[in-house]
PDB file of C-alpha atoms in Angstrom:
ATOM      1  CA  MET A   1      71.702  90.541  85.995  1.00 81.00           C
ATOM      2  CA  GLU A   2      68.470  92.731  86.754  1.00 86.00           C
ATOM      3  CA  ARG A   3      69.282  96.028  88.683  1.00 85.00           C
ATOM      4  CA  THR A   4      67.420  94.473  91.436  1.00 88.00           C
ATOM      5  CA  GLU A   5      69.875  91.870  92.447  1.00 93.00           C
ATOM      6  CA  ILE A   6      72.776  94.615  92.761  1.00 95.00           C
ATOM      7  CA  ARG A   7      71.367  95.669  96.006  1.00 95.00           C
ATOM      8  CA  PRO A   8      71.483  92.182  97.342  1.00 95.00           C
ATOM      9  CA  LEU A   9      74.854  91.514  96.072  1.00 96.00           C
ATOM     10  CA  TYR A  10      76.031  94.125  97.978  1.00 97.00           C
ATOM     11  CA  ASP A  11      74.471  93.000 100.997  1.00 96.00           C
ATOM     12  CA  ARG A  12      76.069  89.830 100.844  1.00 96.00           C
ATOM     13  CA  LEU A  13      79.545  91.056 100.598  1.00 97.00           C
ATOM     14  CA  MET A  14      78.978  93.706 103.531  1.00 96.00           C
ATOM     15  CA  ALA A  15      77.583  90.647 105.741  1.00 95.00           C
ATOM     16  CA  ASN A  16      80.353  88.467 105.046  1.00 95.00           C
ATOM     17  CA  MET A  17      82.948  91.297 105.598  1.00 95.00           C
ATOM     18  CA  GLU A  18      81.343  92.389 108.810  1.00 93.00           C
ATOM     19  CA  THR A  19      82.141  89.135 110.323  1.00 91.00           C
ATOM     20  CA  VAL A  20      85.741  89.904 110.050  1.00 91.00           C
ATOM     21  CA  ILE A  21      85.757  93.737 110.432  1.00 91.00           C
ATOM     22  CA  LYS A  22      83.882  94.997 113.388  1.00 87.00           C
ATOM     23  CA  GLY A  23      82.098  98.783 113.459  1.00 87.00           C
ATOM     24  CA  LYS A  24      83.171  99.865 110.346  1.00 92.00           C
ATOM     25  CA  SER A  25      80.176  99.203 108.165  1.00 93.00           C
ATOM     26  CA  GLU A  26      80.555 102.762 106.397  1.00 94.00           C
ATOM     27  CA  VAL A  27      84.264 102.063 105.421  1.00 95.00           C
ATOM     28  CA  ILE A  28      82.933  98.626 104.307  1.00 96.00           C
ATOM     29  CA  GLY A  29      80.379  99.868 102.100  1.00 96.00           C
ATOM     30  CA  LYS A  30      82.811 102.295 100.354  1.00 97.00           C
ATOM     31  CA  VAL A  31      84.970 100.084  99.745  1.00 97.00           C
ATOM     32  CA  ILE A  32      82.197  97.610  98.116  1.00 97.00           C
ATOM     33  CA  LEU A  33      80.940 100.512  95.975  1.00 97.00           C
ATOM     34  CA  CYS A  34      84.312 101.117  94.607  1.00 97.00           C
ATOM     35  CA  LEU A  35      84.627  97.645  93.626  1.00 96.00           C
ATOM     36  CA  LEU A  36      81.125  97.719  91.792  1.00 96.00           C
ATOM     37  CA  CYS A  37      82.509 100.596  89.852  1.00 95.00           C
ATOM     38  CA  GLY A  38      85.291  98.825  88.751  1.00 94.00           C
ATOM     39  CA  GLY A  39      87.732 101.736  90.708  1.00 94.00           C
ATOM     40  CA  HIS A  40      90.948 101.161  92.804  1.00 96.00           C
ATOM     41  CA  ILE A  41      91.160 101.638  96.353  1.00 97.00           C
ATOM     42  CA  LEU A  42      93.805 103.420  98.770  1.00 95.00           C
ATOM     43  CA  LEU A  43      93.342 102.893 102.306  1.00 95.00           C
ATOM     44  CA  GLU A  44      95.775 105.452 104.233  1.00 90.00           C
ATOM     45  CA  ASP A  45      96.043 105.246 108.086  1.00 87.00           C
ATOM     46  CA  LEU A  46      98.070 104.765 110.764  1.00 84.00           C
ATOM     47  CA  PRO A  47      99.838 100.973 111.109  1.00 83.00           C
ATOM     48  CA  GLY A  48      97.924  98.261 112.657  1.00 85.00           C
ATOM     49  CA  THR A  49      94.331 100.166 112.135  1.00 87.00           C
ATOM     50  CA  GLY A  50      92.760  96.958 109.778  1.00 89.00           C
ATOM     51  CA  LYS A  51      93.567  98.259 106.202  1.00 92.00           C
ATOM     52  CA  THR A  52      95.306  94.917 105.660  1.00 92.00           C
ATOM     53  CA  THR A  53      92.816  92.782 106.993  1.00 93.00           C
ATOM     54  CA  LEU A  54      89.560  94.662 105.550  1.00 95.00           C
ATOM     55  CA  ILE A  55      91.283  93.821 101.844  1.00 95.00           C
ATOM     56  CA  LYS A  56      92.086  90.418 102.989  1.00 95.00           C
ATOM     57  CA  ALA A  57      88.474  90.107 104.307  1.00 95.00           C
ATOM     58  CA  LEU A  58      87.256  91.160 100.754  1.00 96.00           C
ATOM     59  CA  SER A  59      89.430  88.568  98.806  1.00 96.00           C
ATOM     60  CA  LYS A  60      87.850  86.161 101.164  1.00 95.00           C
ATOM     61  CA  SER A  61      84.411  87.265  99.893  1.00 96.00           C
ATOM     62  CA  LEU A  62      84.826  86.950  96.489  1.00 96.00           C
ATOM     63  CA  ASP A  63      85.537  83.999  94.375  1.00 94.00           C
ATOM     64  CA  CYS A  64      88.364  85.264  92.385  1.00 94.00           C
ATOM     65  CA  ARG A  65      92.231  85.183  92.495  1.00 96.00           C
ATOM     66  CA  PHE A  66      94.121  87.175  95.239  1.00 96.00           C
ATOM     67  CA  THR A  67      97.663  88.268  95.229  1.00 96.00           C
ATOM     68  CA  ARG A  68      99.572  90.584  98.285  1.00 96.00           C
ATOM     69  CA  VAL A  69     102.557  92.264  97.219  1.00 96.00           C
ATOM     70  CA  GLN A  70     104.491  94.152 100.022  1.00 95.00           C
ATOM     71  CA  PHE A  71     106.053  97.177  98.935  1.00 94.00           C
ATOM     72  CA  THR A  72     109.427  97.973 100.063  1.00 92.00           C
ATOM     73  CA  PRO A  73     112.121 100.372  98.592  1.00 92.00           C
ATOM     74  CA  ASP A  74     114.181  97.444  96.955  1.00 93.00           C
ATOM     75  CA  LEU A  75     110.815  96.389  94.745  1.00 94.00           C
ATOM     76  CA  LEU A  76     111.577  96.700  90.943  1.00 93.00           C
ATOM     77  CA  PRO A  77     108.889  97.451  88.353  1.00 92.00           C
ATOM     78  CA  SER A  78     109.414  93.870  86.913  1.00 93.00           C
ATOM     79  CA  ASP A  79     108.590  92.228  90.591  1.00 94.00           C
ATOM     80  CA  LEU A  80     105.017  93.506  89.872  1.00 95.00           C
ATOM     81  CA  THR A  81     104.665  93.287  86.080  1.00 93.00           C
ATOM     82  CA  GLY A  82     106.638  90.264  85.132  1.00 93.00           C
ATOM     83  CA  ALA A  83     109.645  90.101  82.644  1.00 89.00           C
ATOM     84  CA  HIS A  84     111.041  87.930  80.213  1.00 86.00           C
ATOM     85  CA  VAL A  85     113.616  84.963  81.403  1.00 89.00           C
ATOM     86  CA  TYR A  86     116.012  83.153  79.392  1.00 85.00           C
ATOM     87  CA  SER A  87     115.911  79.337  79.710  1.00 83.00           C
ATOM     88  CA  GLN A  88     118.948  77.604  78.994  1.00 83.00           C
ATOM     89  CA  LYS A  89     117.032  74.263  78.046  1.00 81.00           C
ATOM     90  CA  THR A  90     115.205  75.816  75.329  1.00 84.00           C
ATOM     91  CA  GLY A  91     117.308  78.789  74.491  1.00 84.00           C
ATOM     92  CA  GLU A  92     114.465  81.084  74.300  1.00 85.00           C
ATOM     93  CA  PHE A  93     112.972  84.158  76.478  1.00 86.00           C
ATOM     94  CA  THR A  94     109.529  82.902  78.109  1.00 86.00           C
ATOM     95  CA  PHE A  95     107.591  85.563  79.713  1.00 88.00           C
ATOM     96  CA  ARG A  96     107.050  85.178  83.804  1.00 91.00           C
ATOM     97  CA  PRO A  97     103.892  86.752  84.745  1.00 93.00           C
ATOM     98  CA  GLY A  98     104.254  89.299  87.680  1.00 94.00           C
ATOM     99  CA  PRO A  99     101.787  89.447  90.680  1.00 96.00           C
ATOM    100  CA  VAL A 100      99.567  91.846  88.601  1.00 96.00           C
ATOM    101  CA  PHE A 101      98.120  89.008  86.483  1.00 96.00           C
ATOM    102  CA  THR A 102      95.468  88.573  88.919  1.00 96.00           C
ATOM    103  CA  ASN A 103      91.784  89.475  89.833  1.00 96.00           C
ATOM    104  CA  LEU A 104      92.640  91.527  92.979  1.00 97.00           C
ATOM    105  CA  LEU A 105      95.763  92.849  94.176  1.00 97.00           C
ATOM    106  CA  LEU A 106      96.747  93.964  97.432  1.00 96.00           C
ATOM    107  CA  ALA A 107      99.367  96.361  97.184  1.00 95.00           C
ATOM    108  CA  ASP A 108     100.652  96.721 100.594  1.00 94.00           C
ATOM    109  CA  GLU A 109     102.194 100.119 101.981  1.00 91.00           C
ATOM    110  CA  ILE A 110     102.699 101.326  98.348  1.00 93.00           C
ATOM    111  CA  ASN A 111     104.187 104.525  99.400  1.00 89.00           C
ATOM    112  CA  ARG A 112     107.181 102.484 101.033  1.00 90.00           C
ATOM    113  CA  ALA A 113     108.319 101.519  97.327  1.00 91.00           C
ATOM    114  CA  THR A 114     110.201 104.191  94.995  1.00 90.00           C
ATOM    115  CA  PRO A 115     107.994 106.167  92.241  1.00 89.00           C
ATOM    116  CA  ARG A 116     109.668 104.346  89.735  1.00 89.00           C
ATOM    117  CA  THR A 117     108.053 101.139  90.740  1.00 91.00           C
ATOM    118  CA  GLN A 118     104.530 102.894  91.909  1.00 90.00           C
ATOM    119  CA  SER A 119     104.341 104.496  88.293  1.00 88.00           C
ATOM    120  CA  SER A 120     104.831 100.769  87.033  1.00 88.00           C
ATOM    121  CA  LEU A 121     100.730 100.391  88.319  1.00 90.00           C
ATOM    122  CA  LEU A 122      99.397 103.195  86.114  1.00 89.00           C
ATOM    123  CA  GLU A 123      98.979 101.320  82.809  1.00 89.00           C
ATOM    124  CA  CYS A 124      97.724  98.190  84.752  1.00 92.00           C
ATOM    125  CA  MET A 125      95.327 100.525  86.823  1.00 92.00           C
ATOM    126  CA  GLU A 126      94.039 102.734  84.105  1.00 90.00           C
ATOM    127  CA  GLU A 127      94.243 100.081  80.981  1.00 91.00           C
ATOM    128  CA  GLY A 128      93.760  96.773  82.459  1.00 92.00           C
ATOM    129  CA  GLN A 129      97.180  95.954  80.663  1.00 93.00           C
ATOM    130  CA  VAL A 130     100.767  95.808  80.812  1.00 92.00           C
ATOM    131  CA  SER A 131     103.351  96.765  78.327  1.00 89.00           C
ATOM    132  CA  ILE A 132     106.935  94.751  78.362  1.00 87.00           C
ATOM    133  CA  ASP A 133     109.439  95.009  75.803  1.00 82.00           C
ATOM    134  CA  GLY A 134     107.214  96.115  72.930  1.00 82.00           C
ATOM    135  CA  GLU A 135     104.509  93.422  73.609  1.00 86.00           C
ATOM    136  CA  THR A 136     100.789  94.328  75.476  1.00 90.00           C
ATOM    137  CA  MET A 137      99.171  92.062  77.444  1.00 92.00           C
ATOM    138  CA  LYS A 138      95.912  92.060  78.845  1.00 94.00           C
ATOM    139  CA  LEU A 139      95.002  91.456  82.436  1.00 94.00           C
ATOM    140  CA  SER A 140      92.092  89.451  83.667  1.00 92.00           C
ATOM    141  CA  GLN A 141      88.685  91.066  84.613  1.00 93.00           C
ATOM    142  CA  PRO A 142      88.025  92.032  86.698  1.00 95.00           C
ATOM    143  CA  PHE A 143      91.087  93.947  87.946  1.00 96.00           C
ATOM    144  CA  PHE A 144      91.203  95.597  91.184  1.00 96.00           C
ATOM    145  CA  VAL A 145      93.803  97.143  93.041  1.00 96.00           C
ATOM    146  CA  ALA A 146      93.819  97.780  96.699  1.00 96.00           C
ATOM    147  CA  ALA A 147      96.614  99.890  98.151  1.00 95.00           C
ATOM    148  CA  THR A 148      97.307 100.784 101.657  1.00 94.00           C
ATOM    149  CA  GLN A 149      99.830 103.716 102.724  1.00 89.00           C
ATOM    150  CA  ASN A 150     100.990 104.981 105.650  1.00 80.00           C
ATOM    151  CA  PRO A 151     100.267 108.588 106.499  1.00 75.00           C
ATOM    152  CA  ILE A 152     103.281 110.398 104.139  1.00 62.00           C
ATOM    153  CA  GLU A 153     104.827 112.142 107.457  1.00 58.00           C
ATOM    154  CA  ILE A 154     106.082 108.575 108.487  1.00 63.00           C
ATOM    155  CA  GLN A 155     109.589 108.112 107.749  1.00 66.00           C
ATOM    156  CA  GLY A 156     110.607 105.974 104.819  1.00 69.00           C
ATOM    157  CA  THR A 157     107.571 106.783 102.618  1.00 76.00           C
ATOM    158  CA  PHE A 158     107.312 108.339  98.975  1.00 83.00           C
ATOM    159  CA  PRO A 159     104.548 110.379  98.305  1.00 82.00           C
ATOM    160  CA  LEU A 160     101.940 109.321  95.677  1.00 86.00           C
ATOM    161  CA  PRO A 161     102.344 111.591  92.536  1.00 82.00           C
ATOM    162  CA  GLU A 162      99.221 113.603  91.447  1.00 83.00           C
ATOM    163  CA  ALA A 163      98.918 111.314  88.333  1.00 82.00           C
ATOM    164  CA  GLN A 164      98.925 108.001  90.310  1.00 86.00           C
ATOM    165  CA  LEU A 165      96.466 109.683  92.790  1.00 89.00           C
ATOM    166  CA  ASP A 166      94.048 110.305  90.198  1.00 91.00           C
ATOM    167  CA  ARG A 167      94.051 106.578  89.396  1.00 92.00           C
ATOM    168  CA  PHE A 168      92.407 105.908  92.590  1.00 95.00           C
ATOM    169  CA  PHE A 169      88.872 105.636  92.617  1.00 96.00           C
ATOM    170  CA  MET A 170      88.544 106.507  96.270  1.00 96.00           C
ATOM    171  CA  ARG A 171      90.887 107.359  99.173  1.00 94.00           C
ATOM    172  CA  LEU A 172      89.589 106.322 102.574  1.00 94.00           C
ATOM    173  CA  SER A 173      90.821 105.827 106.057  1.00 91.00           C
ATOM    174  CA  VAL A 174      89.658 103.233 108.654  1.00 89.00           C
ATOM    175  CA  GLY A 175      90.484 105.020 111.790  1.00 86.00           C
ATOM    176  CA  TYR A 176      90.543 103.499 115.073  1.00 87.00           C
ATOM    177  CA  PRO A 177      87.496 101.753 116.732  1.00 84.00           C
ATOM    178  CA  GLU A 178      85.125 102.642 119.333  1.00 87.00           C
ATOM    179  CA  GLU A 179      85.893 101.025 122.623  1.00 88.00           C
ATOM    180  CA  GLU A 180      83.167  98.543 122.223  1.00 88.00           C
ATOM    181  CA  GLN A 181      83.989  97.812 118.648  1.00 84.00           C
ATOM    182  CA  GLU A 182      87.402  97.184 119.775  1.00 88.00           C
ATOM    183  CA  LYS A 183      86.120  94.727 122.590  1.00 89.00           C
ATOM    184  CA  GLU A 184      84.261  92.859 119.896  1.00 86.00           C
ATOM    185  CA  MET A 185      87.214  92.660 117.714  1.00 85.00           C
ATOM    186  CA  LEU A 186      89.165  91.332 120.672  1.00 88.00           C
ATOM    187  CA  ARG A 187      86.319  88.411 121.226  1.00 87.00           C
ATOM    188  CA  ALA A 188      86.343  87.686 117.498  1.00 82.00           C
ATOM    189  CA  PHE A 189      90.092  87.189 117.528  1.00 85.00           C
ATOM    190  CA  ARG A 190      90.536  85.188 120.606  1.00 83.00           C
ATOM    191  CA  GLU A 191      91.084  81.914 119.516  1.00 79.00           C
ATOM    192  CA  SER A 192      91.377  82.006 116.087  1.00 79.00           C
ATOM    193  CA  SER A 193      90.931  84.737 113.148  1.00 84.00           C
ATOM    194  CA  PRO A 194      87.621  84.985 111.336  1.00 85.00           C
ATOM    195  CA  LEU A 195      89.243  85.354 108.321  1.00 88.00           C
ATOM    196  CA  GLU A 196      89.760  81.642 108.327  1.00 87.00           C
ATOM    197  CA  GLN A 197      85.948  81.094 108.818  1.00 87.00           C
ATOM    198  CA  ILE A 198      84.661  83.135 105.545  1.00 91.00           C
ATOM    199  CA  HIS A 199      84.211  81.956 102.007  1.00 92.00           C
ATOM    200  CA  GLY A 200      83.238  83.775  98.893  1.00 94.00           C
ATOM    201  CA  VAL A 201      79.941  84.839  98.270  1.00 96.00           C
ATOM    202  CA  VAL A 202      80.672  86.790  95.083  1.00 96.00           C
ATOM    203  CA  THR A 203      81.875  85.375  91.705  1.00 96.00           C
ATOM    204  CA  ALA A 204      83.950  87.286  89.316  1.00 95.00           C
ATOM    205  CA  ASP A 205      81.134  86.892  86.597  1.00 96.00           C
ATOM    206  CA  GLU A 206      78.606  88.362  88.795  1.00 96.00           C
ATOM    207  CA  LEU A 207      80.602  91.258  89.935  1.00 96.00           C
ATOM    208  CA  LEU A 208      81.065  91.695  86.078  1.00 96.00           C
ATOM    209  CA  GLN A 209      77.717  91.622  85.659  1.00 96.00           C
ATOM    210  CA  ALA A 210      76.750  94.096  88.429  1.00 96.00           C
ATOM    211  CA  ARG A 211      79.258  96.557  86.798  1.00 96.00           C
ATOM    212  CA  ARG A 212      77.921  96.707  83.451  1.00 96.00           C
ATOM    213  CA  CYS A 213      74.047  97.004  84.919  1.00 96.00           C
ATOM    214  CA  ILE A 214      75.737  99.935  87.006  1.00 96.00           C
ATOM    215  CA  ARG A 215      76.744 101.620  83.589  1.00 95.00           C
ATOM    216  CA  GLU A 216      72.946 101.581  82.526  1.00 95.00           C
ATOM    217  CA  ILE A 217      71.437 103.112  85.215  1.00 96.00           C
ATOM    218  CA  PRO A 218      69.715 106.435  83.834  1.00 96.00           C
ATOM    219  CA  VAL A 219      71.163 110.055  84.929  1.00 96.00           C
ATOM    220  CA  SER A 220      68.970 112.888  83.840  1.00 95.00           C
ATOM    221  CA  ASP A 221      70.452 116.039  82.008  1.00 96.00           C
ATOM    222  CA  ALA A 222      69.581 117.851  85.295  1.00 96.00           C
ATOM    223  CA  VAL A 223      71.623 115.637  87.450  1.00 97.00           C
ATOM    224  CA  LEU A 224      74.488 115.692  85.083  1.00 96.00           C
ATOM    225  CA  THR A 225      74.436 119.562  84.941  1.00 96.00           C
ATOM    226  CA  TYR A 226      74.521 119.355  88.867  1.00 97.00           C
ATOM    227  CA  LEU A 227      77.775 116.971  88.624  1.00 97.00           C
ATOM    228  CA  GLN A 228      79.161 118.880  86.263  1.00 97.00           C
ATOM    229  CA  HIS A 229      78.896 122.502  88.156  1.00 97.00           C
ATOM    230  CA  LEU A 230      80.288 120.833  91.271  1.00 97.00           C
ATOM    231  CA  VAL A 231      83.217 119.646  89.242  1.00 97.00           C
ATOM    232  CA  ALA A 232      83.740 123.200  87.761  1.00 97.00           C
ATOM    233  CA  ALA A 233      83.510 124.860  90.860  1.00 97.00           C
ATOM    234  CA  THR A 234      86.860 122.952  92.118  1.00 96.00           C
ATOM    235  CA  ARG A 235      88.682 124.622  89.478  1.00 96.00           C
ATOM    236  CA  ARG A 236      87.464 127.936  90.138  1.00 94.00           C
ATOM    237  CA  ASP A 237      87.449 127.897  93.872  1.00 92.00           C
ATOM    238  CA  GLU A 238      90.099 130.250  95.002  1.00 91.00           C
ATOM    239  CA  ALA A 239      91.171 127.926  97.725  1.00 90.00           C
ATOM    240  CA  ILE A 240      92.062 124.729  95.530  1.00 92.00           C
ATOM    241  CA  ARG A 241      95.263 125.181  93.457  1.00 91.00           C
ATOM    242  CA  LEU A 242      94.435 122.047  91.427  1.00 90.00           C
ATOM    243  CA  GLY A 243      90.948 121.461  90.724  1.00 93.00           C
ATOM    244  CA  VAL A 244      89.002 117.926  89.550  1.00 94.00           C
ATOM    245  CA  SER A 245      90.437 115.910  86.215  1.00 93.00           C
ATOM    246  CA  PRO A 246      87.517 114.978  83.631  1.00 94.00           C
ATOM    247  CA  ARG A 247      88.910 111.452  84.849  1.00 94.00           C
ATOM    248  CA  GLY A 248      87.334 112.728  88.185  1.00 95.00           C
ATOM    249  CA  SER A 249      84.329 113.335  86.740  1.00 97.00           C
ATOM    250  CA  LEU A 250      83.742 110.231  85.432  1.00 97.00           C
ATOM    251  CA  ALA A 251      84.599 108.539  88.515  1.00 97.00           C
ATOM    252  CA  LEU A 252      82.025 110.796  90.194  1.00 98.00           C
ATOM    253  CA  LEU A 253      79.285 109.920  87.622  1.00 98.00           C
ATOM    254  CA  ARG A 254      79.804 106.039  88.249  1.00 97.00           C
ATOM    255  CA  ALA A 255      80.070 106.111  91.915  1.00 98.00           C
ATOM    256  CA  SER A 256      76.409 108.070  91.758  1.00 98.00           C
ATOM    257  CA  GLN A 257      75.265 105.476  89.452  1.00 97.00           C
ATOM    258  CA  ALA A 258      76.550 102.826  91.593  1.00 97.00           C
ATOM    259  CA  HIS A 259      74.998 104.627  94.815  1.00 97.00           C
ATOM    260  CA  ALA A 260      71.907 104.671  93.247  1.00 97.00           C
ATOM    261  CA  ALA A 261      71.832 100.971  92.679  1.00 96.00           C
ATOM    262  CA  VAL A 262      72.655 100.007  96.023  1.00 96.00           C
ATOM    263  CA  SER A 263      69.922 102.405  97.631  1.00 94.00           C
ATOM    264  CA  GLY A 264      67.489 100.451  95.186  1.00 92.00           C
ATOM    265  CA  ARG A 265      66.941 103.267  93.186  1.00 92.00           C
ATOM    266  CA  GLU A 266      66.105 103.381  89.165  1.00 91.00           C
ATOM    267  CA  SER A 267      67.827 106.465  88.133  1.00 95.00           C
ATOM    268  CA  VAL A 268      70.637 108.606  89.733  1.00 96.00           C
ATOM    269  CA  TRP A 269      69.184 111.433  92.460  1.00 96.00           C
ATOM    270  CA  PRO A 270      71.427 114.634  93.286  1.00 96.00           C
ATOM    271  CA  ASP A 271      71.408 112.984  96.791  1.00 96.00           C
ATOM    272  CA  ASP A 272      73.483 110.337  95.250  1.00 97.00           C
ATOM    273  CA  VAL A 273      76.211 112.518  93.957  1.00 97.00           C
ATOM    274  CA  LYS A 274      76.045 114.502  97.012  1.00 97.00           C
ATOM    275  CA  ALA A 275      76.876 111.243  99.256  1.00 97.00           C
ATOM    276  CA  VAL A 276      79.711 110.110  97.065  1.00 97.00           C
ATOM    277  CA  PHE A 277      81.260 113.648  96.154  1.00 97.00           C
ATOM    278  CA  GLY A 278      83.888 113.947  99.041  1.00 96.00           C
ATOM    279  CA  ASP A 279      85.233 110.177  98.729  1.00 96.00           C
ATOM    280  CA  VAL A 280      85.445 110.201  95.039  1.00 97.00           C
ATOM    281  CA  LEU A 281      87.302 113.538  94.692  1.00 96.00           C
ATOM    282  CA  ALA A 282      88.932 114.864  98.161  1.00 95.00           C
ATOM    283  CA  HIS A 283      92.418 112.983  96.826  1.00 93.00           C
ATOM    284  CA  ARG A 284      91.963 114.823  93.533  1.00 94.00           C
ATOM    285  CA  ILE A 285      92.378 118.479  94.421  1.00 93.00           C
ATOM    286  CA  GLN A 286      95.298 120.469  96.191  1.00 90.00           C
ATOM    287  CA  LEU A 287      94.949 123.208  98.393  1.00 91.00           C
ATOM    288  CA  ARG A 288      96.756 126.480  97.988  1.00 86.00           C
ATOM    289  CA  GLY A 289      99.229 127.367 100.619  1.00 77.00           C
ATOM    290  CA  HIS A 290      99.679 123.976 101.641  1.00 54.00           C
ATOM    291  CA  ASN A 291     102.775 121.537 101.387  1.00 53.00           C
ATOM    292  CA  LEU A 292     102.537 117.918 100.657  1.00 50.00           C
ATOM    293  CA  ASN A 293     101.388 116.770 104.154  1.00 52.00           C
ATOM    294  CA  GLN A 294      97.733 118.404 103.811  1.00 66.00           C
ATOM    295  CA  SER A 295      95.331 116.606 105.836  1.00 77.00           C
ATOM    296  CA  PRO A 296      92.422 114.808 103.841  1.00 83.00           C
ATOM    297  CA  GLN A 297      90.169 116.200 106.442  1.00 88.00           C
ATOM    298  CA  ALA A 298      91.089 119.782 104.582  1.00 89.00           C
ATOM    299  CA  HIS A 299      90.459 118.602 101.384  1.00 92.00           C
ATOM    300  CA  HIS A 300      86.782 117.335 102.683  1.00 94.00           C
ATOM    301  CA  GLU A 301      86.025 120.816 104.199  1.00 94.00           C
ATOM    302  CA  ALA A 302      86.699 122.528 101.108  1.00 94.00           C
ATOM    303  CA  LEU A 303      84.621 120.089  98.974  1.00 96.00           C
ATOM    304  CA  SER A 304      81.948 120.354 101.686  1.00 96.00           C
ATOM    305  CA  GLN A 305      81.836 124.267 101.243  1.00 96.00           C
ATOM    306  CA  ILE A 306      81.397 123.462  97.467  1.00 96.00           C
ATOM    307  CA  LEU A 307      78.732 121.294  97.827  1.00 96.00           C
ATOM    308  CA  ALA A 308      76.905 123.861 100.398  1.00 95.00           C
ATOM    309  CA  LEU A 309      77.116 126.620  97.869  1.00 94.00           C
ATOM    310  CA  THR A 310      76.012 124.848  94.273  1.00 95.00           C
ATOM    311  CA  PRO A 311      72.446 124.850  94.167  1.00 94.00           C
ATOM    312  CA  VAL A 312      70.465 121.445  93.835  1.00 93.00           C
ATOM    313  CA  PRO A 313      68.399 120.630  91.120  1.00 90.00           C
ATOM    314  CA  THR A 314      65.012 119.878  92.078  1.00 80.00           C
ATOM    315  CA  GLU A 315      64.484 117.153  89.524  1.00 63.00           C
ATOM    316  CA  LYS A 316      65.544 114.180  90.861  1.00 62.00           C
ATOM    317  CA  GLY A 317      66.055 112.058  87.603  1.00 56.00           C
TER     318      GLY A 317
END
């Protein structure tokens, strides 16, 4: 795949998903960007705002295997990863794969499961593999986790620990639609679901090629220094208790490369870094003087101040 083919691929996915999700182009674009980077997405919002529908629209747009798991308090780690099952006929244990053996996994309402079950996804998300009874099994590629969660103040939820939040490439909110957008949605769903009408427009092989191509997009030393200064500022800021990890730095680099690619640029500009800075890093920091109920908006505001105070290089890359 050539670098110039990434934008048309992005546009195909966008157009296909917009036939189902009305008036949410910005959120859809960020989900696709995350997919192109090989990262995982966390959608956090109130029930009924279209989180699950958005991921279903993405799954229908990809010619890949899709599995949905409804997370509940009684869900066990083996219900996700699979387990060795004894066969009375053969007298042997055989491995029965769990739902993580797929290409796109929808972890619906992930924060309704216990921390033990949540943590069973860590190895899958970070390493693309599962270790069971001393045996390591690789997952299919591409492997993409799209998780939804209700706000943590809702009863019966278990907040995701920092280690797991850091595995998600972005945390996004769908939000309520505008009046005209909601009316358009009602018209679209009046007789049947538009999900039944869309089909795959991107194959797994095309997606993997696009990911490899994005990693090859050049980044100048000046832009790399700018990116590193932004990350370092989160570790020094007095308002921030927990700054961005090196994993976050790598995620910001990859997102900047992808943003440059879908914008039709041959290299990464500082504008690309600024465009993805908040979405990639907001969930990776913790503010001082706040409890677990601190709002994502407060995180974005803290990062916006850092963005405003950090000098931007004149060299574009």
